[in-house]
Amino acid sequence: MTADLRHLRAFLAIAAEGTVTRAAARLHVTQPALSRTLRQLEQHLGVRLVDRSTHHLRLTAAGEAYRQRAEAAVAAVDAALDPARAGTWPLRLGHAWSALGVHTTTLLRRWARAHPDVPLELLRIDDDRAAGVLRGRSDVAILRDPAPDTLTSLRTATLLTEHRFAVVPSDGPLAARPELSLADLAAEPVAMNPITGSTTRGLWPPGAGPARVIDVGNTDDWLIAIAAGRAVGVSTEATVAVYPNPDVAYVPLTDAPPVTVVLAWPEPVTHPSVPALVALASEVVAD
């Protein structure tokens, strides 16, 4: 038996829904047919992808690893069959927040002049720490302080480092200070994005972290929480450039380490223009 795209979609539906019942409804097939398709894929690969020992199905370690490959493969096929993209092959640059900060517009304009036949699509992907590059949703990703396990299957190029800033309500007492320390923020609730943010409790010394953390799902919700006076935050100079807000003040942090910004892409590349983008981005941030 040869596995095909149908098997990958079946596996991804089960992984996303957590039960065969919901996955079957999502794909408009019967439960026995979907279970049979999953078994066929596992037999083809020679590994068990799904742990069926509980009512709520869970992926095995092999299934978690294979999920990224399956998502990338399905995304590539969907992109190739998208009528809206017929005749063009856009280069997708993913980021979780703030793109390249003050360098973003320069990169986009210089790319458009140098490569008019290759559209550069800037995609903000909030739900993936790797900004879609591991799952085929982007061809290249801008990552900040990426976790080592994110980079095991990627090539990278370091672009720059960014200073961190405290982000506080503009009408609060901290906004009037010329600079702040992490200790100044610890007494306040701190808004953090646990999926794509570069701020964690580990930024503070042991035992000196914030007493309360407010989890947010994206940069917009993070900014709203701070502007409304519900929290403070920590970000980088890129956010200062990209998200000016009259209700938020950006104050330099004196004792927080800088953030490293890298470009990351798979090998082999998923778009032939990836090397050109890496080279241009390096030039732009160096200017």
Tab-separated table of C-alpha atoms in Angstrom:
chain	number	residue	atom	x	y	z
A	1	MET	CA	0.000	0.000	0.000
A	2	THR	CA	1.288	3.457	-0.948
A	3	ALA	CA	0.336	6.357	1.307
A	4	ASP	CA	-0.934	9.550	-0.301
A	5	LEU	CA	-2.262	12.987	0.611
A	6	ARG	CA	-5.522	11.491	1.881
A	7	HIS	CA	-3.612	9.620	4.584
A	8	LEU	CA	-1.800	12.760	5.684
A	9	ARG	CA	-5.014	14.767	5.946
A	10	ALA	CA	-6.617	11.974	7.967
A	11	PHE	CA	-3.711	11.861	10.400
A	12	LEU	CA	-3.649	15.656	10.801
A	13	ALA	CA	-7.403	15.777	11.439
A	14	ILE	CA	-7.071	13.169	14.187
A	15	ALA	CA	-4.113	15.045	15.686
A	16	ALA	CA	-6.053	18.312	15.677
A	17	GLU	CA	-9.391	16.965	16.970
A	18	GLY	CA	-8.108	14.439	19.515
A	19	THR	CA	-10.787	11.867	18.696
A	20	VAL	CA	-11.643	9.793	15.644
A	21	THR	CA	-15.294	10.797	16.014
A	22	ARG	CA	-14.662	14.535	15.648
A	23	ALA	CA	-11.999	14.002	12.977
A	24	ALA	CA	-14.366	11.840	10.933
A	25	ALA	CA	-17.077	14.490	11.150
A	26	ARG	CA	-14.585	17.140	10.085
A	27	LEU	CA	-13.562	15.099	7.023
A	28	HIS	CA	-17.102	13.866	6.283
A	29	VAL	CA	-16.138	10.194	6.415
A	30	THR	CA	-17.172	7.322	8.672
A	31	GLN	CA	-15.231	6.487	11.829
A	32	PRO	CA	-14.273	2.967	10.625
A	33	ALA	CA	-12.993	4.373	7.341
A	34	LEU	CA	-10.889	6.996	9.122
A	35	SER	CA	-9.458	4.447	11.575
A	36	ARG	CA	-8.567	2.207	8.640
A	37	THR	CA	-6.810	5.087	6.873
A	38	LEU	CA	-4.752	5.816	9.991
A	39	ARG	CA	-3.735	2.158	10.306
A	40	GLN	CA	-2.686	2.121	6.658
A	41	LEU	CA	-0.432	5.143	7.196
A	42	GLU	CA	1.137	3.616	10.309
A	43	GLN	CA	1.738	0.342	8.463
A	44	HIS	CA	3.302	2.214	5.570
A	45	LEU	CA	5.652	4.135	7.877
A	46	GLY	CA	6.329	1.225	10.212
A	47	VAL	CA	5.684	3.308	13.340
A	48	ARG	CA	2.767	3.939	15.683
A	49	LEU	CA	1.624	7.543	15.369
A	50	VAL	CA	-1.339	7.630	17.745
A	51	ASP	CA	-1.725	6.225	21.254
A	52	ARG	CA	-5.192	4.676	21.388
A	53	SER	CA	-5.001	3.595	25.045
A	54	THR	CA	-7.138	6.517	26.257
A	55	HIS	CA	-10.530	7.877	25.230
A	56	HIS	CA	-8.868	11.116	24.108
A	57	LEU	CA	-6.264	10.079	21.541
A	58	ARG	CA	-2.725	11.333	21.953
A	59	LEU	CA	0.161	11.375	19.525
A	60	THR	CA	3.153	9.199	20.269
A	61	ALA	CA	6.639	10.744	20.192
A	62	ALA	CA	6.950	9.540	16.598
A	63	GLY	CA	3.535	11.037	15.853
A	64	GLU	CA	4.520	14.437	17.242
A	65	ALA	CA	7.653	14.448	15.089
A	66	TYR	CA	5.774	13.267	12.007
A	67	ARG	CA	3.036	15.857	12.466
A	68	GLN	CA	5.375	18.687	11.481
A	69	ARG	CA	6.455	16.833	8.329
A	70	ALA	CA	2.851	16.076	7.412
A	71	GLU	CA	1.763	19.683	7.964
A	72	ALA	CA	4.605	20.952	5.790
A	73	ALA	CA	3.761	18.496	3.009
A	74	VAL	CA	0.043	19.319	3.015
A	75	ALA	CA	0.736	23.052	3.128
A	76	ALA	CA	3.037	22.759	0.116
A	77	VAL	CA	0.431	20.879	-1.892
A	78	ASP	CA	-2.327	23.318	-0.936
A	79	ALA	CA	-0.132	26.248	-1.965
A	80	ALA	CA	0.661	24.614	-5.301
A	81	LEU	CA	-3.048	24.043	-6.007
A	82	ASP	CA	-4.237	27.493	-4.859
A	83	PRO	CA	-5.820	29.248	-7.867
A	84	ALA	CA	-5.026	32.636	-6.330
A	85	ARG	CA	-1.326	31.860	-6.628
A	86	ALA	CA	-1.368	30.516	-10.160
A	87	GLY	CA	1.349	32.180	-12.224
A	88	THR	CA	3.211	33.467	-9.171
A	89	TRP	CA	5.353	31.879	-6.502
A	90	PRO	CA	5.440	34.197	-3.501
A	91	LEU	CA	8.207	33.931	-0.937
A	92	ARG	CA	6.635	33.676	2.519
A	93	LEU	CA	8.451	35.380	5.407
A	94	GLY	CA	6.952	34.386	8.752
A	95	HIS	CA	7.248	36.191	12.067
A	96	ALA	CA	5.469	36.011	15.405
A	97	TRP	CA	5.632	39.722	16.226
A	98	SER	CA	7.313	42.962	15.131
A	99	ALA	CA	8.955	41.448	12.020
A	100	LEU	CA	12.338	43.186	11.657
A	101	GLY	CA	11.284	46.293	13.529
A	102	VAL	CA	12.592	49.494	12.016
A	103	HIS	CA	14.186	47.495	9.161
A	104	THR	CA	10.921	45.923	7.971
A	105	THR	CA	9.809	48.551	5.475
A	106	THR	CA	13.305	48.875	4.024
A	107	LEU	CA	13.528	45.127	3.467
A	108	LEU	CA	10.138	44.953	1.766
A	109	ARG	CA	10.837	47.918	-0.521
A	110	ARG	CA	14.332	46.807	-1.501
A	111	TRP	CA	13.077	43.295	-2.208
A	112	ALA	CA	10.292	44.624	-4.444
A	113	ARG	CA	12.826	46.646	-6.457
A	114	ALA	CA	15.365	43.842	-6.752
A	115	HIS	CA	12.922	40.965	-7.310
A	116	PRO	CA	9.743	42.354	-8.908
A	117	ASP	CA	8.685	38.920	-10.159
A	118	VAL	CA	8.805	37.276	-6.712
A	119	PRO	CA	6.258	38.730	-4.252
A	120	LEU	CA	7.490	38.774	-0.664
A	121	GLU	CA	4.614	37.952	1.692
A	122	LEU	CA	5.099	38.999	5.323
A	123	LEU	CA	3.009	36.661	7.476
A	124	ARG	CA	2.372	37.145	11.192
A	125	ILE	CA	1.830	33.684	12.688
A	126	ASP	CA	0.731	33.976	16.307
A	127	ASP	CA	0.215	30.313	17.167
A	128	ASP	CA	3.623	28.864	16.330
A	129	ARG	CA	6.918	29.668	18.043
A	130	ALA	CA	8.749	28.793	14.815
A	131	ALA	CA	6.544	31.209	12.801
A	132	GLY	CA	5.352	28.461	10.475
A	133	VAL	CA	8.706	27.476	9.013
A	134	LEU	CA	8.657	23.926	10.435
A	135	ARG	CA	5.121	23.279	9.245
A	136	GLY	CA	5.325	24.625	5.712
A	137	ARG	CA	3.363	27.792	6.412
A	138	SER	CA	6.387	30.006	5.706
A	139	ASP	CA	9.596	29.564	3.714
A	140	VAL	CA	11.766	31.672	6.039
A	141	ALA	CA	11.053	32.840	9.572
A	142	ILE	CA	12.226	35.702	11.762
A	143	LEU	CA	12.849	34.202	15.199
A	144	ARG	CA	13.879	35.837	18.453
A	145	ASP	CA	15.951	33.865	20.954
A	146	PRO	CA	14.762	30.582	19.406
A	147	ALA	CA	14.774	27.490	21.591
A	148	PRO	CA	17.528	25.006	20.636
A	149	ASP	CA	15.006	22.260	19.823
A	150	THR	CA	13.350	24.587	17.298
A	151	LEU	CA	16.584	24.826	15.331
A	152	THR	CA	17.532	21.162	15.085
A	153	SER	CA	16.165	20.834	11.545
A	154	LEU	CA	16.749	24.408	10.369
A	155	ARG	CA	19.561	26.523	9.016
A	156	THR	CA	19.958	29.969	10.534
A	157	ALA	CA	21.633	33.306	9.967
A	158	THR	CA	22.024	35.721	12.867
A	159	LEU	CA	20.915	39.218	11.860
A	160	LEU	CA	21.209	41.437	14.943
A	161	THR	CA	20.572	41.819	18.643
A	162	GLU	CA	17.846	44.013	20.120
A	163	HIS	CA	17.747	45.843	23.438
A	164	ARG	CA	14.831	45.161	25.745
A	165	PHE	CA	12.356	47.767	26.950
A	166	ALA	CA	9.838	47.846	29.767
A	167	VAL	CA	6.353	48.456	28.401
A	168	VAL	CA	4.064	50.250	30.862
A	169	PRO	CA	0.828	52.265	30.869
A	170	SER	CA	1.638	55.810	29.782
A	171	ASP	CA	-0.357	57.342	32.661
A	172	GLY	CA	1.299	55.217	35.360
A	173	PRO	CA	4.195	56.173	37.667
A	174	LEU	CA	6.701	53.903	35.899
A	175	ALA	CA	6.240	55.771	32.615
A	176	ALA	CA	7.900	58.887	34.058
A	177	ARG	CA	11.134	57.078	34.864
A	178	PRO	CA	14.091	57.472	32.418
A	179	GLU	CA	14.971	53.800	32.826
A	180	LEU	CA	13.730	50.761	34.710
A	181	SER	CA	15.030	47.460	36.062
A	182	LEU	CA	13.423	44.047	36.141
A	183	ALA	CA	12.888	44.499	39.880
A	184	ASP	CA	10.788	47.590	39.161
A	185	LEU	CA	8.399	45.437	37.131
A	186	ALA	CA	8.211	42.450	39.470
A	187	ALA	CA	5.629	44.053	41.749
A	188	GLU	CA	3.205	44.445	38.833
A	189	PRO	CA	1.265	41.805	36.883
A	190	VAL	CA	3.362	41.030	33.792
A	191	ALA	CA	1.706	40.162	30.476
A	192	MET	CA	3.472	37.332	28.639
A	193	ASN	CA	2.805	35.347	25.490
A	194	PRO	CA	3.670	31.733	26.415
A	195	ILE	CA	3.774	30.580	22.794
A	196	THR	CA	5.785	33.156	20.863
A	197	GLY	CA	6.981	35.692	23.432
A	198	SER	CA	10.621	36.264	24.368
A	199	THR	CA	9.714	37.081	27.988
A	200	THR	CA	9.395	34.328	30.606
A	201	ARG	CA	9.768	34.121	34.369
A	202	GLY	CA	13.317	32.950	33.691
A	203	LEU	CA	14.236	36.498	32.715
A	204	TRP	CA	14.194	37.409	36.420
A	205	PRO	CA	16.659	36.013	38.978
A	206	PRO	CA	15.382	32.975	40.936
A	207	GLY	CA	12.840	34.043	43.524
A	208	ALA	CA	12.642	37.590	42.181
A	209	GLY	CA	10.152	37.112	39.368
A	210	PRO	CA	6.730	38.714	39.054
A	211	ALA	CA	4.138	37.624	41.569
A	212	ARG	CA	1.493	37.392	38.855
A	213	VAL	CA	1.615	36.650	35.124
A	214	ILE	CA	-1.188	37.355	32.650
A	215	ASP	CA	-1.068	35.045	29.632
A	216	VAL	CA	-1.981	36.574	26.261
A	217	GLY	CA	-2.269	35.003	22.832
A	218	ASN	CA	-0.846	37.693	20.569
A	219	THR	CA	0.765	41.120	20.469
A	220	ASP	CA	-2.544	42.970	20.098
A	221	ASP	CA	-3.976	41.441	23.278
A	222	TRP	CA	-0.658	42.057	25.049
A	223	LEU	CA	-0.707	45.756	24.167
A	224	ILE	CA	-4.358	46.158	25.151
A	225	ALA	CA	-3.694	44.620	28.573
A	226	ILE	CA	-0.860	47.085	29.182
A	227	ALA	CA	-2.663	50.118	27.777
A	228	ALA	CA	-5.665	49.350	29.987
A	229	GLY	CA	-3.470	49.341	33.089
A	230	ARG	CA	-3.966	45.619	33.774
A	231	ALA	CA	-0.294	44.716	33.362
A	232	VAL	CA	3.189	45.731	32.336
A	233	GLY	CA	5.379	43.956	29.823
A	234	VAL	CA	8.842	43.463	28.378
A	235	SER	CA	9.703	43.552	24.695
A	236	THR	CA	12.435	44.713	22.335
A	237	GLU	CA	13.229	47.814	20.353
A	238	ALA	CA	11.489	46.256	17.341
A	239	THR	CA	8.156	46.560	19.129
A	240	VAL	CA	8.942	50.177	19.957
A	241	ALA	CA	9.271	50.861	16.227
A	242	VAL	CA	6.326	48.790	14.995
A	243	TYR	CA	3.723	49.414	17.716
A	244	PRO	CA	3.676	53.084	18.774
A	245	ASN	CA	0.718	53.645	21.095
A	246	PRO	CA	-0.217	56.811	22.987
A	247	ASP	CA	-1.472	54.716	25.919
A	248	VAL	CA	1.810	52.815	26.288
A	249	ALA	CA	5.287	54.006	27.246
A	250	TYR	CA	8.496	52.211	26.298
A	251	VAL	CA	11.217	52.638	28.913
A	252	PRO	CA	14.762	51.194	28.551
A	253	LEU	CA	15.520	48.214	30.807
A	254	THR	CA	18.951	48.400	32.375
A	255	ASP	CA	19.510	44.802	33.458
A	256	ALA	CA	17.777	42.597	30.879
A	257	PRO	CA	19.917	40.735	28.331
A	258	PRO	CA	19.478	41.597	24.647
A	259	VAL	CA	17.484	39.390	22.277
A	260	THR	CA	19.138	37.683	19.310
A	261	VAL	CA	17.228	37.862	16.025
A	262	VAL	CA	17.818	35.153	13.415
A	263	LEU	CA	16.451	34.082	10.071
A	264	ALA	CA	15.641	30.369	9.950
A	265	TRP	CA	14.756	28.151	6.995
A	266	PRO	CA	14.598	24.430	6.184
A	267	GLU	CA	17.196	22.573	4.163
A	268	PRO	CA	16.494	21.881	1.351
A	269	VAL	CA	14.808	25.234	0.855
A	270	THR	CA	11.114	25.391	0.024
A	271	HIS	CA	11.566	28.372	-2.313
A	272	PRO	CA	14.531	29.073	-4.608
A	273	SER	CA	14.689	32.741	-3.550
A	274	VAL	CA	15.441	31.963	0.111
A	275	PRO	CA	19.230	32.554	-0.256
A	276	ALA	CA	18.583	35.936	-1.899
A	277	LEU	CA	16.306	36.993	0.959
A	278	VAL	CA	18.832	35.926	3.581
A	279	ALA	CA	21.543	37.943	1.817
A	280	LEU	CA	19.349	41.037	1.434
A	281	ALA	CA	18.139	40.948	5.047
A	282	SER	CA	21.756	40.773	6.230
A	283	GLU	CA	22.585	43.810	4.101
A	284	VAL	CA	19.573	45.790	5.307
A	285	VAL	CA	20.286	45.372	9.019
A	286	ALA	CA	23.964	46.146	8.467
A	287	ASP	CA	23.292	49.473	6.730
